[in-house]
């Protein structure tokens, strides 16, 4: 399953994501991962959720990020949820076509693995590709 939280900067997307991470930490028994581009959520999310700063791994672009997600799963088949804070910031790319291709691949990964993906995106809804709109 994929869920997108969309809105412009300052609309409370990250606060909503933090609440979802902490709820999952209390209710899920599998591995939880939260991915961001800086360590700003270190003290906000439950310690049961692994926090990953993509700067440490030089992730850039949708292809690189998708490969990163696949690598996480190939290392740990117990992942139940992945929370991604600010997709366009992590990928340094807000191109609608690149985003569309990423969501097509992410759909495949979510269906194949059963991982729940929750993603925040700083954009207007009409700026998203059609494939992403159905996850809002």
XYZ file of N, CA and C in Angstrom:
408
model
N 0.831 -1.169 0.000
C 0.000 0.000 0.000
C 0.887 1.248 0.000
N 0.419 2.253 -0.691
C 1.113 3.533 -0.746
C 0.142 4.612 -0.292
N 0.632 5.519 0.538
C -0.170 6.664 0.967
C 0.685 7.907 0.824
N 0.115 8.944 0.208
C 0.827 10.208 0.044
C 0.153 11.300 0.859
N 0.976 12.073 1.530
C 0.526 13.258 2.252
C 1.089 14.441 1.474
N 0.210 15.209 0.862
C 0.634 16.246 -0.080
C 0.180 17.621 0.388
N 1.043 18.602 0.185
C 0.719 19.989 0.499
C 1.977 20.831 0.417
N 1.786 22.116 0.421
C 2.928 23.016 0.367
C 3.626 23.058 1.720
N 4.803 23.637 1.738
C 5.584 23.749 2.967
C 4.763 24.454 4.045
N 4.814 23.901 5.258
C 4.103 24.507 6.375
C 2.685 24.007 6.586
N 2.268 22.997 5.846
C 0.911 22.477 5.974
C 0.789 21.313 6.964
N 1.845 20.989 7.700
C 1.762 19.962 8.733
C 1.975 18.539 8.272
N 2.573 18.360 7.108
C 2.803 17.014 6.576
C 3.732 16.201 7.469
N 4.820 16.792 7.908
C 5.788 16.072 8.736
C 5.201 15.715 10.097
N 4.427 16.601 10.680
C 3.780 16.294 11.964
C 2.837 15.105 11.812
N 2.125 15.072 10.708
C 1.221 13.951 10.434
C 2.021 12.661 10.263
N 3.143 12.752 9.574
C 4.006 11.583 9.366
C 4.560 11.084 10.700
N 4.998 11.983 11.552
C 5.532 11.605 12.873
C 4.477 10.852 13.671
N 3.255 11.343 13.660
C 2.170 10.673 14.380
C 1.936 9.274 13.826
N 2.010 9.125 12.518
C 1.814 7.815 11.893
C 2.952 6.857 12.236
N 4.184 7.362 12.254
C 5.340 6.534 12.630
C 5.179 6.037 14.057
N 4.856 6.934 14.953
C 4.732 6.565 16.362
C 3.572 5.606 16.616
N 2.490 5.767 15.886
C 1.370 4.828 16.001
C 1.778 3.442 15.490
N 2.467 3.408 14.360
C 2.927 2.127 13.813
C 3.904 1.444 14.761
N 4.745 2.224 15.422
C 5.715 1.658 16.363
C 5.010 0.973 17.534
N 3.860 1.478 17.896
C 3.101 0.876 18.996
C 2.299 -0.344 18.550
N 1.899 -0.389 17.275
C 0.955 -1.415 16.822
C 1.523 -2.482 15.892
N 2.633 -2.225 15.257
C 3.184 -3.191 14.298
C 4.332 -3.965 14.930
N 4.464 -5.221 14.516
C 5.541 -6.046 15.068
C 6.733 -6.163 14.122
N 6.588 -5.715 12.882
C 7.689 -5.792 11.926
C 8.638 -4.614 12.055
N 9.605 -4.578 11.156
C 10.585 -3.485 11.142
C 9.986 -2.244 10.496
N 10.257 -1.103 11.103
C 9.795 0.182 10.598
C 10.997 1.022 10.211
N 10.860 1.759 9.110
C 11.941 2.616 8.646
C 11.373 3.985 8.314
N 12.076 5.020 8.731
C 11.732 6.391 8.378
C 12.937 6.976 7.657
N 12.694 7.507 6.469
C 13.772 8.035 5.637
C 13.578 9.534 5.460
N 14.656 10.277 5.662
C 14.620 11.723 5.477
C 15.967 12.202 4.946
N 16.049 13.475 4.627
C 17.297 14.013 4.085
C 18.131 14.719 5.131
N 17.707 14.719 6.365
C 18.482 15.306 7.454
C 18.057 14.598 8.734
N 18.845 14.712 9.783
C 18.481 14.011 11.029
C 17.522 14.801 11.919
N 16.632 15.582 11.352
C 15.771 16.451 12.151
C 14.708 15.706 12.961
N 14.351 14.478 12.585
C 13.309 13.734 13.290
C 13.846 12.836 14.402
N 15.126 12.921 14.679
C 15.784 12.037 15.639
C 15.043 11.946 16.967
N 14.574 13.046 17.498
C 13.940 13.048 18.812
C 12.416 13.018 18.737
N 11.872 12.976 17.530
C 10.417 13.012 17.365
C 9.781 11.641 17.158
N 10.544 10.711 16.613
C 9.953 9.408 16.318
C 10.390 8.351 17.330
N 9.548 7.364 17.498
C 9.792 6.268 18.421
C 11.093 5.549 18.068
N 11.843 5.153 19.088
C 13.135 4.497 18.866
C 13.009 3.126 18.188
N 11.804 2.574 18.112
C 11.597 1.287 17.436
C 11.667 1.425 15.920
N 11.583 2.643 15.441
C 11.646 2.916 14.006
C 13.069 3.336 13.642
N 13.641 2.671 12.660
C 14.997 3.012 12.225
C 14.943 4.280 11.379
N 15.696 5.285 11.771
C 15.752 6.556 11.055
C 16.976 6.563 10.157
N 16.762 6.844 8.869
C 17.862 6.850 7.906
C 17.945 8.227 7.257
N 19.134 8.808 7.291
C 19.423 10.095 6.648
C 20.066 9.789 5.293
N 19.392 10.132 4.204
C 19.896 9.792 2.874
C 21.163 10.548 2.494
N 21.468 11.633 3.187
C 22.702 12.370 2.903
C 23.913 11.464 3.143
N 23.813 10.615 4.160
C 24.911 9.700 4.479
C 25.212 8.723 3.342
N 24.232 8.492 2.471
C 24.390 7.503 1.398
C 24.430 8.131 0.007
N 24.443 9.460 -0.041
C 24.506 10.208 -1.296
C 23.426 9.797 -2.292
N 22.225 9.635 -1.783
C 21.083 9.312 -2.628
C 20.668 10.573 -3.372
N 20.509 10.462 -4.675
C 19.983 11.577 -5.462
C 19.308 11.015 -6.704
N 18.181 11.555 -7.019
C 17.418 11.085 -8.167
C 16.493 9.940 -7.789
N 15.449 9.788 -8.586
C 14.462 8.748 -8.318
C 15.024 7.343 -8.525
N 15.859 7.154 -9.531
C 16.455 5.831 -9.771
C 17.305 5.402 -8.589
N 18.128 6.304 -8.119
C 18.990 6.018 -6.978
C 18.158 5.706 -5.745
N 17.102 6.475 -5.523
C 16.274 6.270 -4.342
C 15.518 4.945 -4.417
N 15.013 4.595 -5.593
C 14.322 3.315 -5.737
C 15.292 2.159 -5.469
N 16.498 2.252 -5.988
C 17.507 1.228 -5.716
C 17.824 1.143 -4.235
N 17.858 2.274 -3.568
C 18.089 2.328 -2.127
C 16.979 1.578 -1.382
N 15.720 1.821 -1.771
C 14.590 1.143 -1.139
C 14.648 -0.369 -1.361
N 14.996 -0.771 -2.576
C 15.124 -2.205 -2.868
C 16.246 -2.825 -2.044
N 17.330 -2.106 -1.872
C 18.438 -2.595 -1.057
C 18.044 -2.770 0.392
N 17.238 -1.851 0.919
C 16.761 -1.990 2.290
C 15.952 -3.271 2.444
N 15.056 -3.522 1.487
C 14.219 -4.712 1.578
C 15.034 -5.990 1.387
N 15.993 -5.961 0.473
C 16.783 -7.172 0.239
C 17.615 -7.537 1.466
N 17.894 -6.577 2.313
C 18.647 -6.816 3.544
C 17.748 -7.249 4.699
N 16.455 -6.850 4.644
C 15.557 -7.120 5.765
C 14.150 -7.390 5.250
N 13.764 -8.654 5.176
C 12.439 -9.034 4.691
C 11.336 -8.802 5.713
N 11.682 -8.344 6.913
C 10.690 -8.103 7.959
C 10.150 -6.678 7.963
N 10.522 -5.875 6.983
C 10.042 -4.489 6.922
C 8.539 -4.497 6.649
N 7.784 -3.813 7.502
C 6.340 -3.705 7.297
C 5.934 -2.312 6.819
N 6.658 -1.289 7.248
C 6.315 0.082 6.859
C 7.561 0.918 6.616
N 7.484 1.749 5.585
C 8.539 2.712 5.280
C 7.874 4.081 5.193
N 8.401 5.015 5.953
C 7.905 6.383 5.976
C 8.962 7.268 5.319
N 8.552 8.039 4.328
C 9.482 8.872 3.568
C 9.077 10.330 3.746
N 9.957 11.116 4.348
C 9.670 12.528 4.587
C 10.276 13.382 3.485
N 9.419 13.986 2.686
C 9.802 14.932 1.641
C 10.513 14.259 0.461
N 9.738 13.548 -0.330
C 10.249 12.799 -1.476
C 11.069 13.661 -2.432
N 10.556 14.824 -2.788
C 11.260 15.666 -3.759
C 12.570 16.215 -3.202
N 12.638 16.418 -1.905
C 13.874 16.891 -1.289
C 14.924 15.776 -1.290
N 14.501 14.555 -0.997
C 15.434 13.419 -0.980
C 16.008 13.166 -2.369
N 15.144 13.231 -3.381
C 15.582 12.909 -4.741
C 16.183 14.105 -5.474
N 16.018 15.294 -4.924
C 16.447 16.526 -5.610
C 15.827 16.618 -7.003
N 14.566 16.166 -7.112
C 13.905 16.111 -8.416
C 12.395 16.208 -8.199
N 11.761 17.144 -8.871
C 10.313 17.264 -8.788
C 9.665 17.140 -10.166
N 10.401 16.585 -11.119
C 9.891 16.392 -12.472
C 8.746 15.371 -12.448
N 7.609 15.732 -13.026
C 6.419 14.871 -12.993
C 6.655 13.536 -13.695
N 7.375 13.530 -14.795
C 7.631 12.281 -15.519
C 8.521 11.344 -14.705
N 9.555 11.886 -14.084
C 10.428 11.058 -13.237
C 9.638 10.518 -12.042
N 8.797 11.358 -11.494
C 7.959 10.958 -10.367
C 7.001 9.847 -10.780
N 6.414 9.955 -11.969
C 5.496 8.928 -12.475
C 6.195 7.577 -12.574
N 7.392 7.572 -13.150
C 8.156 6.326 -13.288
C 8.473 5.732 -11.914
N 8.816 6.585 -10.960
C 9.115 6.122 -9.610
C 7.895 5.463 -8.984
N 6.725 6.100 -9.101
C 5.518 5.546 -8.500
C 5.105 4.229 -9.153
N 5.352 4.082 -10.449
C 5.077 2.798 -11.109
C 5.930 1.694 -10.494
N 7.193 1.977 -10.279
C 8.091 0.988 -9.672
C 7.742 0.744 -8.215
N 7.371 1.811 -7.504
C 7.026 1.678 -6.095
C 5.759 0.834 -5.928
N 4.799 0.997 -6.834
C 3.594 0.157 -6.805
C 3.984 -1.315 -6.890
N 4.870 -1.627 -7.814
C 5.341 -3.005 -7.984
C 5.995 -3.508 -6.701
N 6.877 -2.701 -6.121
C 7.577 -3.092 -4.902
C 6.595 -3.295 -3.744
N 5.654 -2.388 -3.590
C 4.662 -2.494 -2.508
C 3.805 -3.748 -2.689
N 3.364 -4.022 -3.901
C 2.544 -5.204 -4.168
C 3.321 -6.491 -3.934
N 4.560 -6.500 -4.348
C 5.378 -7.714 -4.249
C 5.817 -8.016 -2.818
N 6.060 -6.975 -2.034
C 6.626 -7.166 -0.698
C 5.618 -7.008 0.435
N 4.520 -6.314 0.178
C 3.541 -6.045 1.223
C 3.920 -4.886 2.133
N 4.963 -4.155 1.784
C 5.385 -3.005 2.582
C 4.386 -1.863 2.406
N 4.069 -1.191 3.505
C 3.249 0.016 3.467
C 4.173 1.222 3.356
N 4.019 1.999 2.315
C 4.820 3.201 2.106
C 3.959 4.423 2.390
N 4.468 5.323 3.217
C 3.823 6.602 3.476
C 4.824 7.684 3.107
N 4.393 8.597 2.233
C 5.313 9.569 1.645
C 4.757 10.976 1.778
N 5.583 11.914 2.236
C 5.184 13.317 2.198
C 5.790 13.951 0.951
N 4.992 14.799 0.317
C 5.427 15.483 -0.901
C 5.045 16.951 -0.787
N 6.028 17.829 -0.917
C 5.770 19.265 -0.874
C 5.441 19.754 -2.281
N 4.157 19.798 -2.574
C 3.685 20.238 -3.887
C 2.177 20.439 -3.812
N 1.649 21.050 -4.832
C 0.196 21.134 -4.996
C -0.264 19.814 -5.610
N -1.459 19.400 -5.289
C -1.986 18.132 -5.800
C -1.993 18.105 -7.324
N -2.342 19.208 -7.969
C -2.411 19.214 -9.432
C -1.041 19.140 -10.102
N 0.045 19.269 -9.340
C 1.392 19.153 -9.888
C 1.874 17.695 -9.931
N 1.154 16.806 -9.271
C 1.556 15.404 -9.192
C 1.126 14.641 -10.440
N 1.859 13.581 -10.779
C 1.400 12.724 -11.875
C 0.133 11.992 -11.452
N -0.698 11.608 -12.407
C -1.969 10.946 -12.116
C -1.786 9.710 -11.233
N -0.757 8.955 -11.468
C -0.525 7.723 -10.701
C -0.368 8.009 -9.214
N 0.199 9.156 -8.845
C 0.396 9.490 -7.439
C -0.865 10.035 -6.791
N -1.738 10.646 -7.578
C -2.952 11.273 -7.029
C -3.872 10.265 -6.363
N -3.866 9.038 -6.838
C -4.775 8.048 -6.266
C -4.358 7.606 -4.863
N -3.165 7.991 -4.425
C -2.675 7.607 -3.099
C -2.829 8.692 -2.053
N -3.446 9.794 -2.418
C -3.621 10.919 -1.480
C -4.750 10.594 -0.510
